Amino acid sequence: MLDSLSGRLSEIMKKIRGWGSLNEINVTDGLREIKLALLEADVNYKVVKAFMEGVTAEAMGEKVLKSIAPAQQFTKIVYDYLVKILGDTPKDLNIHRGGISVLMLVGLQGSGKTTSAVKLARHIQKSYNKKPLLIAADIYRPAAVKQLALLSEKNGFDMFEADDDPVNICAAGVKHAKENSFGAVIVDTAGRLELDEKMMDELVKIKRVINPHEILLVADAATGQAAVSVAQGFDEKIGVTGLMLSRMDSDARGGAALSMSYITGKHIKFIGTGEKVADFEKFYPSRIAGRILGKGDVVSLVEKVQEDLDLEKAKKLEKKIKKAAFDLNDFLDQIKQMQKMGPLENILEMIPGLPKKANMNIDEGELKRTEAIICSMTNYERGHYKSINGSRRKRIAMGSGTTVFDVNKLINNFQQMKKMIKKMGKVGGMKALSSLMDRM
Ligand SMILES: Nc1nc2c(ncn2[C@@H]2O[C@H](COP(=O)(O)OP(=O)(O)OP(=O)(O)O)[C@@H](O)[C@H]2O)c(=O)[nH]1
Ligand SMILES: [Mg+2]
C-alpha cells in the first residue's frame, strides 16, 4: 500500500534529517525532490501545488531554519501538510445510535461496492452493535444478487431481495428492516461502466425514497486520478457524504488517496486493503501520513517532542549530561516532561531501534513515586544527593508517602545513572534518558 511513494518520500526525509543545518538552498532542493515524488505518485497537480506552497512558506521561515532541530521541524511541517490534504481529522459514519441507519453505496462497475457493502456490514455490527441488513439493488448484472447473497451468508448477515425495480426493492427493503428490528441498512447499488444519465437518475430516485444517512462513493484506488473525477461526478449528481477507497493494497503510487479528499472536499472514511471481508480499515489521515513518511513512526515522535519538550531546556540538559552535572532537579524535570508527553510506553515504542523488551520494563507508577520522592526533598538535597543521610531519608519517605526502601532505591539508581552518564559521554538527551529510565 502506497509503497512506491512511501519509499521515495522516506528516503528524501531521511536525507534531510541527515543534514546538520538547513538553509534556503538545501531546503529548496529537498522540496523539489518531494514535489517530483508526489507528481510521480500521480497526485493531482492542484494538490501538489497547494501542498508545495504551504510547506515552502513555513519551511523557509526563520523559525525553522534557525531552530535547534531544523530537520525535525521540517519533517513536522511536511507531515502536518500531508495530514491536512488527507482530510485532517478522521470522520465517523453518521450512524444513529437509537433508530435505524440507512447507508447507500454507489460507484462505477467493478469498483468494489458489493465487497465493501459486506465489509461495512461487519464494521457496523462490530463497532456499533447494530444488526445490518444488506439490500440487493443491482438487478442488471446477472450474478450480482447471487454474489451478495453468498457473501452475506458466508459472513452471517441477512440480505433482502425482490423481483422488482431497484427503487421499489430499496423501499421495501428499508420497510422490512424497520419491521424486523434491524439497526442498519446497506444498499448495494448497480454500477455502470461510466457516469451515465440513466444510472444517475435511478440513484437519485432511490435516494429520494430511502432518504439515506450516508451515501458512500466506492472508488478503486488503483485507478488513480480517474477515481478522483468519478468521485466529483457522483457528488455533483447525487451528493455523496463520504468516500471509500477500495484496492488500496494494489495501489503502490497513492495518487487517488492523496488527491481525493482535497479535490472533492469529502472525507475518505474507509479503505479496502484486500479481497477478504476483514481487509478493511477506518481511514486515519495521521496514520497514513506517518506510513507515507517512514517507518518507526518517527514523525509522531517528532511531533510530540516538538510540542511538549522545551528544546532549549533539552539543550541545556544535554550540556549538563556531558559535564555530568546532572542533578535530581534535572531528573525531576525530565520526569515531568515525559509525563506531559503521554504514556511512556507510547513514546518509547516510537523510538526506532529501542528494544521492545526494554520498553516493557517502564513502570509509570514507579515514575510517579520517583516524582513524589524528589518533590519531598529540599532544593539543597536535590543538588547534593550525597547529603541525604539516614534521618533525611526517613523524613523524605514520610513526606512522599513512600518507604525508606523506596528512597534508598532511588538514590542508588541515581548514583548509578550518574556513573553511566559519565561513561556515555557524547549521547543526546532522548537516548540518554531512555537508557536511564531502563535502569529504574
Ligand atoms: N485486492 C482487493 N480487491 C478488492 C477490494 N475490494 C474489492 N475487491 C475485488 O474487486 C472485484 C470487484 O469487487 P465488487 O465488490 O464485486 O465490485 P462492485 O463494484 O460491486 O462491482 P459491480 O457490482 O460489477 O459494479 C472483486 O473481485 C473483489 O474481490 C480490495 O480492497 N482489495
Ligand atoms: Mg456489485
mmCIF file of C-alpha atoms in Angstrom, residues 95-374:
data_model
loop_
_atom_site.group_PDB
_atom_site.id
_atom_site.type_symbol
_atom_site.label_atom_id
_atom_site.label_comp_id
_atom_site.label_asym_id
_atom_site.label_seq_id
_atom_site.Cartn_x
_atom_site.Cartn_y
_atom_site.Cartn_z
ATOM 1 C CA ILE A 95 -24.857 6.219 12.500
ATOM 2 C CA HIS A 96 -27.930 6.788 14.633
ATOM 3 C CA ARG A 97 -27.456 5.174 17.997
ATOM 4 C CA GLY A 98 -31.147 4.729 18.553
ATOM 5 C CA GLY A 99 -33.046 4.257 15.307
ATOM 6 C CA ILE A 100 -32.232 2.648 12.012
ATOM 7 C CA SER A 101 -29.361 3.944 9.894
ATOM 8 C CA VAL A 102 -29.604 3.800 6.135
ATOM 9 C CA LEU A 103 -26.433 3.685 4.050
ATOM 10 C CA MET A 104 -26.218 3.603 0.290
ATOM 11 C CA LEU A 105 -23.146 2.569 -1.696
ATOM 12 C CA VAL A 106 -22.592 3.960 -5.166
ATOM 13 C CA GLY A 107 -19.800 3.739 -7.708
ATOM 14 C CA LEU A 108 -18.659 2.554 -11.098
ATOM 15 C CA GLN A 109 -18.842 -1.054 -12.218
ATOM 16 C CA GLY A 110 -16.279 -3.238 -10.505
ATOM 17 C CA SER A 111 -15.185 -0.506 -8.109
ATOM 18 C CA GLY A 112 -15.759 -2.775 -5.119
ATOM 19 C CA LYS A 113 -19.291 -1.834 -3.966
ATOM 20 C CA THR A 114 -20.549 -5.317 -3.179
ATOM 21 C CA THR A 115 -17.403 -6.347 -1.323
ATOM 22 C CA SER A 116 -17.364 -3.016 0.548
ATOM 23 C CA ALA A 117 -21.045 -3.401 1.465
ATOM 24 C CA VAL A 118 -20.272 -6.615 3.329
ATOM 25 C CA LYS A 119 -17.128 -5.143 4.901
ATOM 26 C CA LEU A 120 -19.194 -2.209 6.077
ATOM 27 C CA ALA A 121 -21.888 -4.527 7.485
ATOM 28 C CA ARG A 122 -19.231 -6.253 9.548
ATOM 29 C CA HIS A 123 -17.856 -2.929 10.749
ATOM 30 C CA ILE A 124 -21.293 -1.659 11.767
ATOM 31 C CA GLN A 125 -22.102 -4.827 13.628
ATOM 32 C CA LYS A 126 -18.759 -4.844 15.440
ATOM 33 C CA SER A 127 -18.397 -1.140 16.185
ATOM 34 C CA TYR A 128 -21.988 -0.064 16.724
ATOM 35 C CA ASN A 129 -23.538 -3.348 17.761
ATOM 36 C CA LYS A 130 -26.277 -2.954 15.179
ATOM 37 C CA LYS A 131 -27.734 -5.772 13.129
ATOM 38 C CA PRO A 132 -27.237 -4.938 9.443
ATOM 39 C CA LEU A 133 -29.486 -5.789 6.521
ATOM 40 C CA LEU A 134 -27.978 -5.820 3.048
ATOM 41 C CA ILE A 135 -30.238 -4.830 0.165
ATOM 42 C CA ALA A 136 -29.509 -6.220 -3.289
ATOM 43 C CA ALA A 137 -30.411 -3.364 -5.618
ATOM 44 C CA ASP A 138 -28.339 -4.447 -8.610
ATOM 45 C CA ILE A 139 -30.779 -6.290 -10.862
ATOM 46 C CA TYR A 140 -28.806 -5.658 -14.029
ATOM 47 C CA ARG A 141 -25.675 -7.768 -13.767
ATOM 48 C CA PRO A 142 -26.829 -11.405 -13.941
ATOM 49 C CA ALA A 143 -24.856 -12.776 -10.984
ATOM 50 C CA ALA A 144 -24.957 -9.630 -8.829
ATOM 51 C CA VAL A 145 -27.694 -10.681 -6.394
ATOM 52 C CA LYS A 146 -26.155 -14.126 -6.041
ATOM 53 C CA GLN A 147 -22.740 -12.625 -5.292
ATOM 54 C CA LEU A 148 -24.162 -10.509 -2.466
ATOM 55 C CA ALA A 149 -26.239 -13.445 -1.202
ATOM 56 C CA LEU A 150 -23.170 -15.697 -0.999
ATOM 57 C CA LEU A 151 -21.028 -13.082 0.714
ATOM 58 C CA SER A 152 -23.792 -12.228 3.185
ATOM 59 C CA GLU A 153 -24.442 -15.828 4.058
ATOM 60 C CA LYS A 154 -20.763 -16.596 4.471
ATOM 61 C CA ASN A 155 -20.483 -13.788 6.988
ATOM 62 C CA GLY A 156 -23.761 -14.397 8.759
ATOM 63 C CA PHE A 157 -25.697 -11.353 7.519
ATOM 64 C CA ASP A 158 -29.268 -11.138 6.246
ATOM 65 C CA MET A 159 -29.943 -9.986 2.712
ATOM 66 C CA PHE A 160 -33.102 -8.563 1.172
ATOM 67 C CA GLU A 161 -34.012 -9.250 -2.455
ATOM 68 C CA ALA A 162 -37.181 -8.867 -4.507
ATOM 69 C CA ASP A 163 -38.361 -9.304 -8.065
ATOM 70 C CA ASP A 164 -38.959 -5.647 -8.761
ATOM 71 C CA ASP A 165 -37.217 -2.491 -9.970
ATOM 72 C CA PRO A 166 -34.348 -1.100 -7.842
ATOM 73 C CA VAL A 167 -36.334 1.834 -6.394
ATOM 74 C CA ASN A 168 -39.134 -0.425 -5.169
ATOM 75 C CA ILE A 169 -36.662 -3.014 -3.879
ATOM 76 C CA CYS A 170 -34.940 -0.360 -1.770
ATOM 77 C CA ALA A 171 -38.200 1.000 -0.373
ATOM 78 C CA ALA A 172 -39.410 -2.491 0.507
ATOM 79 C CA GLY A 173 -36.016 -3.396 1.972
ATOM 80 C CA VAL A 174 -35.955 -0.431 4.343
ATOM 81 C CA LYS A 175 -39.549 -1.219 5.384
ATOM 82 C CA HIS A 176 -38.559 -4.829 6.023
ATOM 83 C CA ALA A 177 -35.590 -3.685 8.131
ATOM 84 C CA LYS A 178 -37.797 -1.406 10.227
ATOM 85 C CA GLU A 179 -40.384 -4.107 10.828
ATOM 86 C CA ASN A 180 -37.794 -6.702 11.763
ATOM 87 C CA SER A 181 -35.654 -4.690 14.176
ATOM 88 C CA PHE A 182 -32.537 -4.315 12.075
ATOM 89 C CA GLY A 183 -30.250 -1.494 13.172
ATOM 90 C CA ALA A 184 -28.766 -0.592 9.807
ATOM 91 C CA VAL A 185 -29.498 -0.966 6.124
ATOM 92 C CA ILE A 186 -26.778 -1.108 3.493
ATOM 93 C CA VAL A 187 -27.872 -0.744 -0.107
ATOM 94 C CA ASP A 188 -25.647 -2.316 -2.757
ATOM 95 C CA THR A 189 -26.481 -0.472 -5.973
ATOM 96 C CA ALA A 190 -25.651 -1.337 -9.557
ATOM 97 C CA GLY A 191 -22.527 0.031 -11.204
ATOM 98 C CA ARG A 192 -22.057 1.238 -14.753
ATOM 99 C CA LEU A 193 -19.005 1.432 -16.929
ATOM 100 C CA GLU A 194 -19.083 5.196 -16.845
ATOM 101 C CA LEU A 195 -21.153 8.015 -15.441
ATOM 102 C CA ASP A 196 -24.389 7.878 -17.399
ATOM 103 C CA GLU A 197 -27.650 9.758 -17.012
ATOM 104 C CA LYS A 198 -29.899 6.730 -16.604
ATOM 105 C CA MET A 199 -27.811 5.334 -13.816
ATOM 106 C CA MET A 200 -27.683 8.667 -12.016
ATOM 107 C CA ASP A 201 -31.455 9.126 -12.362
ATOM 108 C CA GLU A 202 -32.047 5.764 -10.763
ATOM 109 C CA LEU A 203 -29.712 6.613 -7.873
ATOM 110 C CA VAL A 204 -31.442 9.955 -7.344
ATOM 111 C CA LYS A 205 -34.821 8.170 -7.193
ATOM 112 C CA ILE A 206 -33.504 5.629 -4.672
ATOM 113 C CA LYS A 207 -32.062 8.455 -2.613
ATOM 114 C CA ARG A 208 -35.441 10.247 -2.542
ATOM 115 C CA VAL A 209 -37.282 7.137 -1.486
ATOM 116 C CA ILE A 210 -34.977 5.844 1.258
ATOM 117 C CA ASN A 211 -33.535 9.152 2.484
ATOM 118 C CA PRO A 212 -30.116 7.720 3.432
ATOM 119 C CA HIS A 213 -27.935 8.949 6.299
ATOM 120 C CA GLU A 214 -24.863 8.203 4.250
ATOM 121 C CA ILE A 215 -24.204 7.999 0.521
ATOM 122 C CA LEU A 216 -20.759 6.477 0.263
ATOM 123 C CA LEU A 217 -18.908 6.517 -3.010
ATOM 124 C CA VAL A 218 -16.759 3.443 -3.525
ATOM 125 C CA ALA A 219 -13.791 4.186 -5.765
ATOM 126 C CA ASP A 220 -10.978 1.947 -6.923
ATOM 127 C CA ALA A 221 -7.737 3.445 -5.616
ATOM 128 C CA ALA A 222 -5.748 1.581 -8.245
ATOM 129 C CA THR A 223 -7.310 3.741 -10.979
ATOM 130 C CA GLY A 224 -5.532 6.841 -9.651
ATOM 131 C CA GLN A 225 -6.743 10.192 -10.954
ATOM 132 C CA ALA A 226 -9.705 8.592 -12.748
ATOM 133 C CA ALA A 227 -11.104 7.728 -9.322
ATOM 134 C CA VAL A 228 -10.974 11.396 -8.366
ATOM 135 C CA SER A 229 -13.039 12.576 -11.340
ATOM 136 C CA VAL A 230 -15.522 9.762 -10.785
ATOM 137 C CA ALA A 231 -15.989 10.959 -7.220
ATOM 138 C CA GLN A 232 -16.548 14.512 -8.415
ATOM 139 C CA GLY A 233 -19.074 13.320 -10.994
ATOM 140 C CA PHE A 234 -21.097 11.340 -8.474
ATOM 141 C CA ASP A 235 -21.006 14.144 -5.963
ATOM 142 C CA GLU A 236 -22.346 16.680 -8.468
ATOM 143 C CA LYS A 237 -25.223 14.448 -9.467
ATOM 144 C CA ILE A 238 -26.358 12.855 -6.229
ATOM 145 C CA GLY A 239 -24.267 14.360 -3.439
ATOM 146 C CA VAL A 240 -22.036 11.949 -1.576
ATOM 147 C CA THR A 241 -21.380 12.110 2.161
ATOM 148 C CA GLY A 242 -18.124 10.190 2.228
ATOM 149 C CA LEU A 243 -15.637 8.143 0.272
ATOM 150 C CA MET A 244 -14.472 4.573 0.465
ATOM 151 C CA LEU A 245 -11.287 3.671 -1.368
ATOM 152 C CA SER A 246 -11.066 0.044 -2.362
ATOM 153 C CA ARG A 247 -7.943 -1.801 -3.551
ATOM 154 C CA MET A 248 -5.519 0.284 -1.527
ATOM 155 C CA ASP A 249 -3.478 -2.930 -1.386
ATOM 156 C CA SER A 250 -2.819 -2.761 -5.122
ATOM 157 C CA ASP A 251 -2.196 0.972 -5.203
ATOM 158 C CA ALA A 252 1.521 1.443 -4.815
ATOM 159 C CA ARG A 253 1.508 5.003 -6.079
ATOM 160 C CA GLY A 254 -1.085 6.644 -3.889
ATOM 161 C CA GLY A 255 -2.340 9.352 -6.253
ATOM 162 C CA ALA A 256 -6.022 8.713 -5.585
ATOM 163 C CA ALA A 257 -5.647 8.511 -1.833
ATOM 164 C CA LEU A 258 -3.704 11.748 -1.686
ATOM 165 C CA SER A 259 -5.888 13.739 -4.056
ATOM 166 C CA MET A 260 -9.403 12.522 -3.382
ATOM 167 C CA SER A 261 -10.250 14.312 -0.193
ATOM 168 C CA TYR A 262 -8.678 17.662 -1.087
ATOM 169 C CA ILE A 263 -10.244 17.810 -4.568
ATOM 170 C CA THR A 264 -13.737 16.647 -3.628
ATOM 171 C CA GLY A 265 -13.899 18.211 -0.174
ATOM 172 C CA LYS A 266 -15.286 14.886 1.115
ATOM 173 C CA HIS A 267 -13.703 12.676 3.707
ATOM 174 C CA ILE A 268 -12.258 9.283 2.950
ATOM 175 C CA LYS A 269 -13.950 7.226 5.640
ATOM 176 C CA PHE A 270 -12.669 3.733 4.906
ATOM 177 C CA ILE A 271 -10.118 1.915 2.835
ATOM 178 C CA GLY A 272 -10.261 -1.611 1.476
ATOM 179 C CA THR A 273 -6.946 -3.401 1.732
ATOM 180 C CA GLY A 274 -7.743 -6.797 0.229
ATOM 181 C CA GLU A 275 -10.473 -9.107 -1.040
ATOM 182 C CA LYS A 276 -11.357 -10.572 2.331
ATOM 183 C CA VAL A 277 -14.112 -9.059 4.454
ATOM 184 C CA ALA A 278 -11.656 -8.276 7.240
ATOM 185 C CA ASP A 279 -9.400 -6.321 4.867
ATOM 186 C CA PHE A 280 -10.975 -3.033 5.773
ATOM 187 C CA GLU A 281 -9.721 -0.093 7.806
ATOM 188 C CA LYS A 282 -11.060 3.159 9.072
ATOM 189 C CA PHE A 283 -9.154 5.964 7.394
ATOM 190 C CA TYR A 284 -6.918 7.966 9.714
ATOM 191 C CA PRO A 285 -5.149 10.818 7.870
ATOM 192 C CA SER A 286 -2.410 10.999 10.505
ATOM 193 C CA ARG A 287 -1.616 7.300 10.323
ATOM 194 C CA ILE A 288 -1.493 7.318 6.548
ATOM 195 C CA ALA A 289 0.778 10.374 6.578
ATOM 196 C CA GLY A 290 3.020 8.552 9.060
ATOM 197 C CA ARG A 291 3.131 5.485 6.849
ATOM 198 C CA ILE A 292 3.968 7.611 3.840
ATOM 199 C CA LEU A 293 6.834 9.395 5.559
ATOM 200 C CA GLY A 294 8.583 6.405 7.015
ATOM 201 C CA LYS A 295 8.737 3.639 9.474
ATOM 202 C CA GLY A 296 9.008 3.578 13.263
ATOM 203 C CA ASP A 297 6.552 6.456 13.475
ATOM 204 C CA VAL A 298 9.449 8.878 13.678
ATOM 205 C CA VAL A 299 7.055 11.552 12.588
ATOM 206 C CA SER A 300 4.694 11.205 15.518
ATOM 207 C CA LEU A 301 7.676 11.220 17.794
ATOM 208 C CA VAL A 302 8.917 14.432 16.260
ATOM 209 C CA GLU A 303 5.504 15.937 16.662
ATOM 210 C CA LYS A 304 5.240 15.055 20.307
ATOM 211 C CA VAL A 305 8.751 16.177 21.038
ATOM 212 C CA GLN A 306 8.180 19.465 19.257
ATOM 213 C CA GLU A 307 5.019 20.146 21.121
ATOM 214 C CA ASP A 308 5.882 19.095 24.585
ATOM 215 C CA LEU A 309 9.567 19.165 25.126
ATOM 216 C CA ASP A 310 11.149 22.507 25.636
ATOM 217 C CA LEU A 311 14.047 22.318 23.239
ATOM 218 C CA GLU A 312 16.057 24.994 24.963
ATOM 219 C CA LYS A 313 15.824 23.042 28.163
ATOM 220 C CA ALA A 314 16.805 19.863 26.380
ATOM 221 C CA LYS A 315 19.885 21.526 25.006
ATOM 222 C CA LYS A 316 20.914 22.751 28.442
ATOM 223 C CA LEU A 317 20.308 19.298 29.806
ATOM 224 C CA GLU A 318 22.495 17.767 27.158
ATOM 225 C CA LYS A 319 25.314 20.094 28.181
ATOM 226 C CA LYS A 320 24.835 19.122 31.796
ATOM 227 C CA ILE A 321 24.850 15.465 30.884
ATOM 228 C CA LYS A 322 28.092 15.903 29.028
ATOM 229 C CA LYS A 323 29.589 17.601 32.063
ATOM 230 C CA ALA A 324 27.958 15.013 34.352
ATOM 231 C CA ALA A 325 26.454 17.917 36.319
ATOM 232 C CA PHE A 326 23.016 16.365 36.091
ATOM 233 C CA ASP A 327 21.258 16.558 39.471
ATOM 234 C CA LEU A 328 17.991 15.408 40.992
ATOM 235 C CA ASN A 329 16.266 18.637 39.903
ATOM 236 C CA ASP A 330 17.051 17.844 36.269
ATOM 237 C CA PHE A 331 15.871 14.344 36.859
ATOM 238 C CA LEU A 332 12.547 15.655 38.157
ATOM 239 C CA ASP A 333 12.249 17.998 35.171
ATOM 240 C CA GLN A 334 12.703 15.099 32.813
ATOM 241 C CA ILE A 335 10.082 13.034 34.555
ATOM 242 C CA LYS A 336 7.597 15.900 34.303
ATOM 243 C CA GLN A 337 8.368 16.381 30.613
ATOM 244 C CA MET A 338 7.850 12.721 29.941
ATOM 245 C CA GLN A 339 4.579 12.643 31.801
ATOM 246 C CA LYS A 340 3.334 15.571 29.722
ATOM 247 C CA MET A 341 4.086 13.608 26.582
ATOM 248 C CA GLY A 342 1.614 10.879 27.473
ATOM 249 C CA PRO A 343 2.020 7.225 28.298
ATOM 250 C CA LEU A 344 5.683 6.425 28.410
ATOM 251 C CA GLU A 345 5.361 3.191 26.524
ATOM 252 C CA ASN A 346 3.869 5.015 23.553
ATOM 253 C CA ILE A 347 6.824 7.340 23.441
ATOM 254 C CA LEU A 348 9.428 4.627 23.753
ATOM 255 C CA GLU A 349 7.703 2.471 21.158
ATOM 256 C CA MET A 350 8.092 5.251 18.687
ATOM 257 C CA ILE A 351 11.845 5.426 19.015
ATOM 258 C CA PRO A 352 13.282 3.220 16.306
ATOM 259 C CA GLY A 353 15.920 0.756 17.423
ATOM 260 C CA LEU A 354 14.905 0.643 21.055
ATOM 261 C CA PRO A 355 14.498 -2.980 22.112
ATOM 262 C CA LYS A 356 10.846 -3.801 22.765
ATOM 263 C CA LYS A 357 11.695 -5.740 25.908
ATOM 264 C CA ALA A 358 13.280 -2.682 27.464
ATOM 265 C CA ASN A 359 10.078 -0.736 26.877
ATOM 266 C CA MET A 360 8.082 -3.191 28.864
ATOM 267 C CA ASN A 361 10.169 -2.552 31.953
ATOM 268 C CA ILE A 362 8.965 1.009 32.291
ATOM 269 C CA ASP A 363 6.570 1.368 35.150
ATOM 270 C CA GLU A 364 4.601 4.601 35.268
ATOM 271 C CA GLY A 365 3.663 4.065 38.890
ATOM 272 C CA GLU A 366 7.359 3.997 39.623
ATOM 273 C CA LEU A 367 7.769 7.290 37.778
ATOM 274 C CA LYS A 368 5.065 8.888 39.909
ATOM 275 C CA ARG A 369 6.710 7.556 43.084
ATOM 276 C CA THR A 370 10.040 8.920 41.937
ATOM 277 C CA GLU A 371 8.456 12.299 41.323
ATOM 278 C CA ALA A 372 6.870 12.306 44.801
ATOM 279 C CA ILE A 373 10.175 11.410 46.458
ATOM 280 C CA ILE A 374 12.165 14.129 44.700
#
